[in-house]
């Protein structure tokens, strides 16, 4: 029940989750919480996922225990749902998979702090830290999902990186941790046609 409570709390109060829900609805893919979001017990190495065959976001209730973690999972996985709905993504196509992983990492994951923990940033390596974080996060996601080696995953990510990294829809900006970015993005939703 705690997982469902956290999901409900995010849907009601998280500007980022509310923006994603509005973007999906405006794209003809309205989210029904009882159908499209599922709390499940998962392998401890993951905290969530998106199942394109069921068109369902999975929140790993045994790993994702706080509302803050739930918000991160929902925002990330709702990007995949948006890409599947809006762009008719084929998750069996490794380039499509890499693209949606790049977009999700870019829009919802890679802050300077997470880039530091991942080894992609330091006080001496700031300039490309965000892009390096996105590439690393996307490559590791592709490796986990497709069970390919790191060199192959990084090559696929590099092939589609520029186009996918520069696609900021539906959020319209990269979200910086501990900033007002998600609130600003939510306020700007009307400019993109999301109610």
mmCIF file with all atom_site columns, C-alpha atoms in Angstrom:
data_model
loop_
_atom_site.group_PDB
_atom_site.id
_atom_site.type_symbol
_atom_site.label_atom_id
_atom_site.label_alt_id
_atom_site.label_comp_id
_atom_site.label_asym_id
_atom_site.label_entity_id
_atom_site.label_seq_id
_atom_site.pdbx_PDB_ins_code
_atom_site.Cartn_x
_atom_site.Cartn_y
_atom_site.Cartn_z
_atom_site.occupancy
_atom_site.B_iso_or_equiv
_atom_site.pdbx_formal_charge
_atom_site.auth_seq_id
_atom_site.auth_comp_id
_atom_site.auth_asym_id
_atom_site.auth_atom_id
_atom_site.pdbx_PDB_model_num
ATOM 1   C CA . UNK A 1 1   ? 0.000  0.000  0.000   1.00 0.00 ? 1   UNK A CA 1
ATOM 2   C CA . UNK A 1 2   ? 2.918  2.372  0.662   1.00 0.00 ? 2   UNK A CA 1
ATOM 3   C CA . UNK A 1 3   ? 3.984  2.224  -2.991  1.00 0.00 ? 3   UNK A CA 1
ATOM 4   C CA . UNK A 1 4   ? 0.472  3.071  -4.196  1.00 0.00 ? 4   UNK A CA 1
ATOM 5   C CA . UNK A 1 5   ? 0.343  5.918  -1.668  1.00 0.00 ? 5   UNK A CA 1
ATOM 6   C CA . UNK A 1 6   ? 3.655  7.282  -2.981  1.00 0.00 ? 6   UNK A CA 1
ATOM 7   C CA . UNK A 1 7   ? 2.429  7.027  -6.584  1.00 0.00 ? 7   UNK A CA 1
ATOM 8   C CA . UNK A 1 8   ? -0.791 8.854  -5.673  1.00 0.00 ? 8   UNK A CA 1
ATOM 9   C CA . UNK A 1 9   ? 1.180  11.528 -3.813  1.00 0.00 ? 9   UNK A CA 1
ATOM 10  C CA . UNK A 1 10  ? 3.378  12.121 -6.866  1.00 0.00 ? 10  UNK A CA 1
ATOM 11  C CA . UNK A 1 11  ? 0.427  12.280 -9.250  1.00 0.00 ? 11  UNK A CA 1
ATOM 12  C CA . UNK A 1 12  ? -1.211 14.858 -6.993  1.00 0.00 ? 12  UNK A CA 1
ATOM 13  C CA . UNK A 1 13  ? 1.784  17.024 -6.085  1.00 0.00 ? 13  UNK A CA 1
ATOM 14  C CA . UNK A 1 14  ? 4.844  16.475 -8.309  1.00 0.00 ? 14  UNK A CA 1
ATOM 15  C CA . UNK A 1 15  ? 5.008  19.122 -11.053 1.00 0.00 ? 15  UNK A CA 1
ATOM 16  C CA . UNK A 1 16  ? 7.132  16.804 -13.187 1.00 0.00 ? 16  UNK A CA 1
ATOM 17  C CA . UNK A 1 17  ? 4.768  13.839 -12.920 1.00 0.00 ? 17  UNK A CA 1
ATOM 18  C CA . UNK A 1 18  ? 1.738  16.074 -13.463 1.00 0.00 ? 18  UNK A CA 1
ATOM 19  C CA . UNK A 1 19  ? 3.408  17.540 -16.570 1.00 0.00 ? 19  UNK A CA 1
ATOM 20  C CA . UNK A 1 20  ? 4.129  14.077 -17.957 1.00 0.00 ? 20  UNK A CA 1
ATOM 21  C CA . UNK A 1 21  ? 0.542  12.960 -17.302 1.00 0.00 ? 21  UNK A CA 1
ATOM 22  C CA . UNK A 1 22  ? -0.773 16.087 -19.073 1.00 0.00 ? 22  UNK A CA 1
ATOM 23  C CA . UNK A 1 23  ? 1.567  15.543 -22.034 1.00 0.00 ? 23  UNK A CA 1
ATOM 24  C CA . UNK A 1 24  ? 0.447  11.930 -22.366 1.00 0.00 ? 24  UNK A CA 1
ATOM 25  C CA . UNK A 1 25  ? -3.215 12.943 -22.183 1.00 0.00 ? 25  UNK A CA 1
ATOM 26  C CA . UNK A 1 26  ? -2.725 15.674 -24.825 1.00 0.00 ? 26  UNK A CA 1
ATOM 27  C CA . UNK A 1 27  ? -1.023 13.087 -27.038 1.00 0.00 ? 27  UNK A CA 1
ATOM 28  C CA . UNK A 1 28  ? -4.036 10.782 -26.855 1.00 0.00 ? 28  UNK A CA 1
ATOM 29  C CA . UNK A 1 29  ? -2.519 8.427  -24.283 1.00 0.00 ? 29  UNK A CA 1
ATOM 30  C CA . UNK A 1 30  ? -4.248 9.284  -21.032 1.00 0.00 ? 30  UNK A CA 1
ATOM 31  C CA . UNK A 1 31  ? -2.845 7.405  -18.052 1.00 0.00 ? 31  UNK A CA 1
ATOM 32  C CA . UNK A 1 32  ? -5.238 5.337  -15.949 1.00 0.00 ? 32  UNK A CA 1
ATOM 33  C CA . UNK A 1 33  ? -3.404 4.788  -12.656 1.00 0.00 ? 33  UNK A CA 1
ATOM 34  C CA . UNK A 1 34  ? -5.019 1.417  -12.021 1.00 0.00 ? 34  UNK A CA 1
ATOM 35  C CA . UNK A 1 35  ? -4.111 0.172  -15.502 1.00 0.00 ? 35  UNK A CA 1
ATOM 36  C CA . UNK A 1 36  ? -0.873 1.918  -16.502 1.00 0.00 ? 36  UNK A CA 1
ATOM 37  C CA . UNK A 1 37  ? 1.112  2.076  -13.245 1.00 0.00 ? 37  UNK A CA 1
ATOM 38  C CA . UNK A 1 38  ? 1.883  -1.042 -11.242 1.00 0.00 ? 38  UNK A CA 1
ATOM 39  C CA . UNK A 1 39  ? 3.705  -1.483 -7.931  1.00 0.00 ? 39  UNK A CA 1
ATOM 40  C CA . UNK A 1 40  ? 5.582  -4.789 -7.972  1.00 0.00 ? 40  UNK A CA 1
ATOM 41  C CA . UNK A 1 41  ? 8.403  -6.636 -6.258  1.00 0.00 ? 41  UNK A CA 1
ATOM 42  C CA . UNK A 1 42  ? 11.461 -6.554 -8.529  1.00 0.00 ? 42  UNK A CA 1
ATOM 43  C CA . UNK A 1 43  ? 15.070 -7.598 -8.646  1.00 0.00 ? 43  UNK A CA 1
ATOM 44  C CA . UNK A 1 44  ? 16.960 -5.342 -6.228  1.00 0.00 ? 44  UNK A CA 1
ATOM 45  C CA . UNK A 1 45  ? 19.188 -4.034 -9.030  1.00 0.00 ? 45  UNK A CA 1
ATOM 46  C CA . UNK A 1 46  ? 16.339 -1.971 -10.548 1.00 0.00 ? 46  UNK A CA 1
ATOM 47  C CA . UNK A 1 47  ? 13.913 0.550  -9.100  1.00 0.00 ? 47  UNK A CA 1
ATOM 48  C CA . UNK A 1 48  ? 11.404 0.660  -11.934 1.00 0.00 ? 48  UNK A CA 1
ATOM 49  C CA . UNK A 1 49  ? 10.761 -0.020 -15.574 1.00 0.00 ? 49  UNK A CA 1
ATOM 50  C CA . UNK A 1 50  ? 8.485  0.416  -18.551 1.00 0.00 ? 50  UNK A CA 1
ATOM 51  C CA . UNK A 1 51  ? 6.786  -2.550 -20.201 1.00 0.00 ? 51  UNK A CA 1
ATOM 52  C CA . UNK A 1 52  ? 5.929  -1.542 -23.777 1.00 0.00 ? 52  UNK A CA 1
ATOM 53  C CA . UNK A 1 53  ? 3.906  -4.707 -24.397 1.00 0.00 ? 53  UNK A CA 1
ATOM 54  C CA . UNK A 1 54  ? 1.553  -3.869 -21.520 1.00 0.00 ? 54  UNK A CA 1
ATOM 55  C CA . UNK A 1 55  ? 2.095  -0.107 -21.871 1.00 0.00 ? 55  UNK A CA 1
ATOM 56  C CA . UNK A 1 56  ? 2.701  -0.023 -18.146 1.00 0.00 ? 56  UNK A CA 1
ATOM 57  C CA . UNK A 1 57  ? 5.114  1.694  -15.766 1.00 0.00 ? 57  UNK A CA 1
ATOM 58  C CA . UNK A 1 58  ? 6.447  -0.581 -13.035 1.00 0.00 ? 58  UNK A CA 1
ATOM 59  C CA . UNK A 1 59  ? 7.494  0.915  -9.685  1.00 0.00 ? 59  UNK A CA 1
ATOM 60  C CA . UNK A 1 60  ? 9.606  -1.541 -7.692  1.00 0.00 ? 60  UNK A CA 1
ATOM 61  C CA . UNK A 1 61  ? 8.018  -1.367 -4.272  1.00 0.00 ? 61  UNK A CA 1
ATOM 62  C CA . UNK A 1 62  ? 10.846 -3.263 -2.571  1.00 0.00 ? 62  UNK A CA 1
ATOM 63  C CA . UNK A 1 63  ? 13.456 -0.747 -3.796  1.00 0.00 ? 63  UNK A CA 1
ATOM 64  C CA . UNK A 1 64  ? 11.582 2.512  -4.418  1.00 0.00 ? 64  UNK A CA 1
ATOM 65  C CA . UNK A 1 65  ? 10.444 3.267  -0.885  1.00 0.00 ? 65  UNK A CA 1
ATOM 66  C CA . UNK A 1 66  ? 10.056 7.056  -0.677  1.00 0.00 ? 66  UNK A CA 1
ATOM 67  C CA . UNK A 1 67  ? 7.891  9.540  -2.525  1.00 0.00 ? 67  UNK A CA 1
ATOM 68  C CA . UNK A 1 68  ? 11.033 11.251 -3.838  1.00 0.00 ? 68  UNK A CA 1
ATOM 69  C CA . UNK A 1 69  ? 12.355 8.008  -5.307  1.00 0.00 ? 69  UNK A CA 1
ATOM 70  C CA . UNK A 1 70  ? 8.898  7.255  -6.700  1.00 0.00 ? 70  UNK A CA 1
ATOM 71  C CA . UNK A 1 71  ? 8.832  10.659 -8.400  1.00 0.00 ? 71  UNK A CA 1
ATOM 72  C CA . UNK A 1 72  ? 12.173 9.919  -10.068 1.00 0.00 ? 72  UNK A CA 1
ATOM 73  C CA . UNK A 1 73  ? 11.007 6.512  -11.286 1.00 0.00 ? 73  UNK A CA 1
ATOM 74  C CA . UNK A 1 74  ? 7.666  7.823  -12.548 1.00 0.00 ? 74  UNK A CA 1
ATOM 75  C CA . UNK A 1 75  ? 9.202  10.792 -14.370 1.00 0.00 ? 75  UNK A CA 1
ATOM 76  C CA . UNK A 1 76  ? 11.855 8.590  -16.021 1.00 0.00 ? 76  UNK A CA 1
ATOM 77  C CA . UNK A 1 77  ? 9.478  5.800  -17.014 1.00 0.00 ? 77  UNK A CA 1
ATOM 78  C CA . UNK A 1 78  ? 6.744  8.190  -18.170 1.00 0.00 ? 78  UNK A CA 1
ATOM 79  C CA . UNK A 1 79  ? 9.285  9.586  -20.675 1.00 0.00 ? 79  UNK A CA 1
ATOM 80  C CA . UNK A 1 80  ? 9.450  6.059  -22.145 1.00 0.00 ? 80  UNK A CA 1
ATOM 81  C CA . UNK A 1 81  ? 5.655  5.849  -22.179 1.00 0.00 ? 81  UNK A CA 1
ATOM 82  C CA . UNK A 1 82  ? 5.485  9.260  -23.892 1.00 0.00 ? 82  UNK A CA 1
ATOM 83  C CA . UNK A 1 83  ? 8.036  8.195  -26.517 1.00 0.00 ? 83  UNK A CA 1
ATOM 84  C CA . UNK A 1 84  ? 6.149  4.950  -27.135 1.00 0.00 ? 84  UNK A CA 1
ATOM 85  C CA . UNK A 1 85  ? 2.831  6.809  -27.468 1.00 0.00 ? 85  UNK A CA 1
ATOM 86  C CA . UNK A 1 86  ? 3.953  9.865  -29.387 1.00 0.00 ? 86  UNK A CA 1
ATOM 87  C CA . UNK A 1 87  ? 6.756  8.482  -31.534 1.00 0.00 ? 87  UNK A CA 1
ATOM 88  C CA . UNK A 1 88  ? 5.573  4.874  -31.934 1.00 0.00 ? 88  UNK A CA 1
ATOM 89  C CA . UNK A 1 89  ? 8.888  3.621  -30.577 1.00 0.00 ? 89  UNK A CA 1
ATOM 90  C CA . UNK A 1 90  ? 9.897  0.071  -31.331 1.00 0.00 ? 90  UNK A CA 1
ATOM 91  C CA . UNK A 1 91  ? 11.686 -1.149 -28.211 1.00 0.00 ? 91  UNK A CA 1
ATOM 92  C CA . UNK A 1 92  ? 13.097 -4.090 -30.184 1.00 0.00 ? 92  UNK A CA 1
ATOM 93  C CA . UNK A 1 93  ? 15.056 -1.588 -32.290 1.00 0.00 ? 93  UNK A CA 1
ATOM 94  C CA . UNK A 1 94  ? 18.220 -0.910 -30.278 1.00 0.00 ? 94  UNK A CA 1
ATOM 95  C CA . UNK A 1 95  ? 18.538 2.644  -31.660 1.00 0.00 ? 95  UNK A CA 1
ATOM 96  C CA . UNK A 1 96  ? 14.985 3.473  -30.559 1.00 0.00 ? 96  UNK A CA 1
ATOM 97  C CA . UNK A 1 97  ? 15.755 2.019  -27.129 1.00 0.00 ? 97  UNK A CA 1
ATOM 98  C CA . UNK A 1 98  ? 18.981 4.038  -26.868 1.00 0.00 ? 98  UNK A CA 1
ATOM 99  C CA . UNK A 1 99  ? 17.139 7.201  -27.871 1.00 0.00 ? 99  UNK A CA 1
ATOM 100 C CA . UNK A 1 100 ? 14.439 6.903  -25.220 1.00 0.00 ? 100 UNK A CA 1
ATOM 101 C CA . UNK A 1 101 ? 17.068 6.041  -22.581 1.00 0.00 ? 101 UNK A CA 1
ATOM 102 C CA . UNK A 1 102 ? 19.070 9.130  -23.597 1.00 0.00 ? 102 UNK A CA 1
ATOM 103 C CA . UNK A 1 103 ? 15.957 11.289 -23.334 1.00 0.00 ? 103 UNK A CA 1
ATOM 104 C CA . UNK A 1 104 ? 14.933 9.896  -19.945 1.00 0.00 ? 104 UNK A CA 1
ATOM 105 C CA . UNK A 1 105 ? 18.432 10.318 -18.482 1.00 0.00 ? 105 UNK A CA 1
ATOM 106 C CA . UNK A 1 106 ? 18.747 13.789 -19.989 1.00 0.00 ? 106 UNK A CA 1
ATOM 107 C CA . UNK A 1 107 ? 15.394 15.102 -18.819 1.00 0.00 ? 107 UNK A CA 1
ATOM 108 C CA . UNK A 1 108 ? 15.038 13.468 -15.428 1.00 0.00 ? 108 UNK A CA 1
ATOM 109 C CA . UNK A 1 109 ? 18.237 11.901 -14.119 1.00 0.00 ? 109 UNK A CA 1
ATOM 110 C CA . UNK A 1 110 ? 21.609 13.498 -14.688 1.00 0.00 ? 110 UNK A CA 1
ATOM 111 C CA . UNK A 1 111 ? 22.298 16.276 -12.242 1.00 0.00 ? 111 UNK A CA 1
ATOM 112 C CA . UNK A 1 112 ? 25.872 17.264 -11.382 1.00 0.00 ? 112 UNK A CA 1
ATOM 113 C CA . UNK A 1 113 ? 25.599 15.260 -8.153  1.00 0.00 ? 113 UNK A CA 1
ATOM 114 C CA . UNK A 1 114 ? 24.414 12.073 -9.878  1.00 0.00 ? 114 UNK A CA 1
ATOM 115 C CA . UNK A 1 115 ? 27.108 12.562 -12.543 1.00 0.00 ? 115 UNK A CA 1
ATOM 116 C CA . UNK A 1 116 ? 29.727 12.753 -9.770  1.00 0.00 ? 116 UNK A CA 1
ATOM 117 C CA . UNK A 1 117 ? 28.492 9.543  -8.146  1.00 0.00 ? 117 UNK A CA 1
ATOM 118 C CA . UNK A 1 118 ? 28.513 7.856  -11.542 1.00 0.00 ? 118 UNK A CA 1
ATOM 119 C CA . UNK A 1 119 ? 32.095 9.000  -12.155 1.00 0.00 ? 119 UNK A CA 1
ATOM 120 C CA . UNK A 1 120 ? 31.261 11.325 -15.047 1.00 0.00 ? 120 UNK A CA 1
ATOM 121 C CA . UNK A 1 121 ? 31.946 14.590 -13.209 1.00 0.00 ? 121 UNK A CA 1
ATOM 122 C CA . UNK A 1 122 ? 34.305 16.150 -10.715 1.00 0.00 ? 122 UNK A CA 1
ATOM 123 C CA . UNK A 1 123 ? 35.190 19.706 -9.738  1.00 0.00 ? 123 UNK A CA 1
ATOM 124 C CA . UNK A 1 124 ? 37.884 19.443 -12.458 1.00 0.00 ? 124 UNK A CA 1
ATOM 125 C CA . UNK A 1 125 ? 35.615 17.930 -15.106 1.00 0.00 ? 125 UNK A CA 1
ATOM 126 C CA . UNK A 1 126 ? 32.459 20.015 -15.386 1.00 0.00 ? 126 UNK A CA 1
ATOM 127 C CA . UNK A 1 127 ? 32.081 21.109 -19.018 1.00 0.00 ? 127 UNK A CA 1
ATOM 128 C CA . UNK A 1 128 ? 30.730 17.874 -20.505 1.00 0.00 ? 128 UNK A CA 1
ATOM 129 C CA . UNK A 1 129 ? 29.646 16.220 -17.243 1.00 0.00 ? 129 UNK A CA 1
ATOM 130 C CA . UNK A 1 130 ? 25.937 16.240 -18.070 1.00 0.00 ? 130 UNK A CA 1
ATOM 131 C CA . UNK A 1 131 ? 26.384 14.752 -21.533 1.00 0.00 ? 131 UNK A CA 1
ATOM 132 C CA . UNK A 1 132 ? 28.802 12.120 -20.194 1.00 0.00 ? 132 UNK A CA 1
ATOM 133 C CA . UNK A 1 133 ? 26.340 11.217 -17.427 1.00 0.00 ? 133 UNK A CA 1
ATOM 134 C CA . UNK A 1 134 ? 23.524 10.845 -19.954 1.00 0.00 ? 134 UNK A CA 1
ATOM 135 C CA . UNK A 1 135 ? 25.676 8.680  -22.233 1.00 0.00 ? 135 UNK A CA 1
ATOM 136 C CA . UNK A 1 136 ? 26.746 6.439  -19.340 1.00 0.00 ? 136 UNK A CA 1
ATOM 137 C CA . UNK A 1 137 ? 23.239 6.088  -17.900 1.00 0.00 ? 137 UNK A CA 1
ATOM 138 C CA . UNK A 1 138 ? 21.749 5.357  -21.340 1.00 0.00 ? 138 UNK A CA 1
ATOM 139 C CA . UNK A 1 139 ? 24.474 2.857  -22.257 1.00 0.00 ? 139 UNK A CA 1
ATOM 140 C CA . UNK A 1 140 ? 24.063 0.932  -18.994 1.00 0.00 ? 140 UNK A CA 1
ATOM 141 C CA . UNK A 1 141 ? 20.290 0.849  -19.453 1.00 0.00 ? 141 UNK A CA 1
ATOM 142 C CA . UNK A 1 142 ? 20.679 -0.469 -23.005 1.00 0.00 ? 142 UNK A CA 1
ATOM 143 C CA . UNK A 1 143 ? 23.180 -3.077 -21.765 1.00 0.00 ? 143 UNK A CA 1
ATOM 144 C CA . UNK A 1 144 ? 20.792 -4.246 -19.044 1.00 0.00 ? 144 UNK A CA 1
ATOM 145 C CA . UNK A 1 145 ? 17.751 -4.425 -21.296 1.00 0.00 ? 145 UNK A CA 1
ATOM 146 C CA . UNK A 1 146 ? 19.358 -5.883 -24.432 1.00 0.00 ? 146 UNK A CA 1
ATOM 147 C CA . UNK A 1 147 ? 22.148 -7.874 -22.743 1.00 0.00 ? 147 UNK A CA 1
ATOM 148 C CA . UNK A 1 148 ? 24.863 -6.499 -25.005 1.00 0.00 ? 148 UNK A CA 1
ATOM 149 C CA . UNK A 1 149 ? 28.413 -5.529 -24.075 1.00 0.00 ? 149 UNK A CA 1
ATOM 150 C CA . UNK A 1 150 ? 29.411 -2.012 -23.068 1.00 0.00 ? 150 UNK A CA 1
ATOM 151 C CA . UNK A 1 151 ? 31.273 -1.193 -26.299 1.00 0.00 ? 151 UNK A CA 1
ATOM 152 C CA . UNK A 1 152 ? 28.235 -2.078 -28.431 1.00 0.00 ? 152 UNK A CA 1
ATOM 153 C CA . UNK A 1 153 ? 25.858 -0.156 -26.136 1.00 0.00 ? 153 UNK A CA 1
ATOM 154 C CA . UNK A 1 154 ? 28.060 2.946  -26.179 1.00 0.00 ? 154 UNK A CA 1
ATOM 155 C CA . UNK A 1 155 ? 28.353 2.755  -29.978 1.00 0.00 ? 155 UNK A CA 1
ATOM 156 C CA . UNK A 1 156 ? 24.556 2.705  -30.351 1.00 0.00 ? 156 UNK A CA 1
ATOM 157 C CA . UNK A 1 157 ? 24.170 5.580  -27.872 1.00 0.00 ? 157 UNK A CA 1
ATOM 158 C CA . UNK A 1 158 ? 26.794 7.615  -29.764 1.00 0.00 ? 158 UNK A CA 1
ATOM 159 C CA . UNK A 1 159 ? 25.007 7.024  -33.109 1.00 0.00 ? 159 UNK A CA 1
ATOM 160 C CA . UNK A 1 160 ? 21.741 8.581  -31.930 1.00 0.00 ? 160 UNK A CA 1
ATOM 161 C CA . UNK A 1 161 ? 23.019 10.866 -29.186 1.00 0.00 ? 161 UNK A CA 1
ATOM 162 C CA . UNK A 1 162 ? 22.862 14.342 -30.742 1.00 0.00 ? 162 UNK A CA 1
ATOM 163 C CA . UNK A 1 163 ? 19.317 14.030 -32.074 1.00 0.00 ? 163 UNK A CA 1
ATOM 164 C CA . UNK A 1 164 ? 17.925 12.421 -28.906 1.00 0.00 ? 164 UNK A CA 1
ATOM 165 C CA . UNK A 1 165 ? 19.854 14.610 -26.446 1.00 0.00 ? 165 UNK A CA 1
ATOM 166 C CA . UNK A 1 166 ? 18.502 17.763 -28.073 1.00 0.00 ? 166 UNK A CA 1
ATOM 167 C CA . UNK A 1 167 ? 14.871 16.540 -27.991 1.00 0.00 ? 167 UNK A CA 1
ATOM 168 C CA . UNK A 1 168 ? 13.515 18.090 -24.791 1.00 0.00 ? 168 UNK A CA 1
ATOM 169 C CA . UNK A 1 169 ? 9.811  17.402 -25.347 1.00 0.00 ? 169 UNK A CA 1
ATOM 170 C CA . UNK A 1 170 ? 7.567  17.343 -23.361 1.00 0.00 ? 170 UNK A CA 1
ATOM 171 C CA . UNK A 1 171 ? 9.469  18.942 -20.471 1.00 0.00 ? 171 UNK A CA 1
ATOM 172 C CA . UNK A 1 172 ? 11.122 21.662 -22.537 1.00 0.00 ? 172 UNK A CA 1
ATOM 173 C CA . UNK A 1 173 ? 14.239 21.904 -20.359 1.00 0.00 ? 173 UNK A CA 1
ATOM 174 C CA . UNK A 1 174 ? 16.773 19.832 -18.489 1.00 0.00 ? 174 UNK A CA 1
ATOM 175 C CA . UNK A 1 175 ? 15.785 19.581 -14.839 1.00 0.00 ? 175 UNK A CA 1
ATOM 176 C CA . UNK A 1 176 ? 18.519 20.568 -12.387 1.00 0.00 ? 176 UNK A CA 1
ATOM 177 C CA . UNK A 1 177 ? 18.338 19.029 -8.931  1.00 0.00 ? 177 UNK A CA 1
ATOM 178 C CA . UNK A 1 178 ? 17.265 21.385 -6.123  1.00 0.00 ? 178 UNK A CA 1
ATOM 179 C CA . UNK A 1 179 ? 16.134 24.071 -8.558  1.00 0.00 ? 179 UNK A CA 1
ATOM 180 C CA . UNK A 1 180 ? 12.808 25.520 -9.612  1.00 0.00 ? 180 UNK A CA 1
ATOM 181 C CA . UNK A 1 181 ? 13.116 23.906 -13.064 1.00 0.00 ? 181 UNK A CA 1
ATOM 182 C CA . UNK A 1 182 ? 10.336 21.345 -12.605 1.00 0.00 ? 182 UNK A CA 1
ATOM 183 C CA . UNK A 1 183 ? 7.945  24.046 -11.397 1.00 0.00 ? 183 UNK A CA 1
ATOM 184 C CA . UNK A 1 184 ? 8.867  26.275 -14.342 1.00 0.00 ? 184 UNK A CA 1
ATOM 185 C CA . UNK A 1 185 ? 8.393  23.377 -16.765 1.00 0.00 ? 185 UNK A CA 1
ATOM 186 C CA . UNK A 1 186 ? 4.983  22.667 -15.271 1.00 0.00 ? 186 UNK A CA 1
ATOM 187 C CA . UNK A 1 187 ? 3.992  26.348 -15.578 1.00 0.00 ? 187 UNK A CA 1
ATOM 188 C CA . UNK A 1 188 ? 5.152  26.371 -19.224 1.00 0.00 ? 188 UNK A CA 1
ATOM 189 C CA . UNK A 1 189 ? 3.031  23.315 -20.143 1.00 0.00 ? 189 UNK A CA 1
ATOM 190 C CA . UNK A 1 190 ? 0.301  25.444 -21.739 1.00 0.00 ? 190 UNK A CA 1
ATOM 191 C CA . UNK A 1 191 ? 2.812  26.793 -24.282 1.00 0.00 ? 191 UNK A CA 1
ATOM 192 C CA . UNK A 1 192 ? 3.261  23.201 -25.466 1.00 0.00 ? 192 UNK A CA 1
ATOM 193 C CA . UNK A 1 193 ? -0.473 22.455 -25.469 1.00 0.00 ? 193 UNK A CA 1
ATOM 194 C CA . UNK A 1 194 ? -0.508 20.330 -22.316 1.00 0.00 ? 194 UNK A CA 1
ATOM 195 C CA . UNK A 1 195 ? -3.330 21.054 -19.910 1.00 0.00 ? 195 UNK A CA 1
#
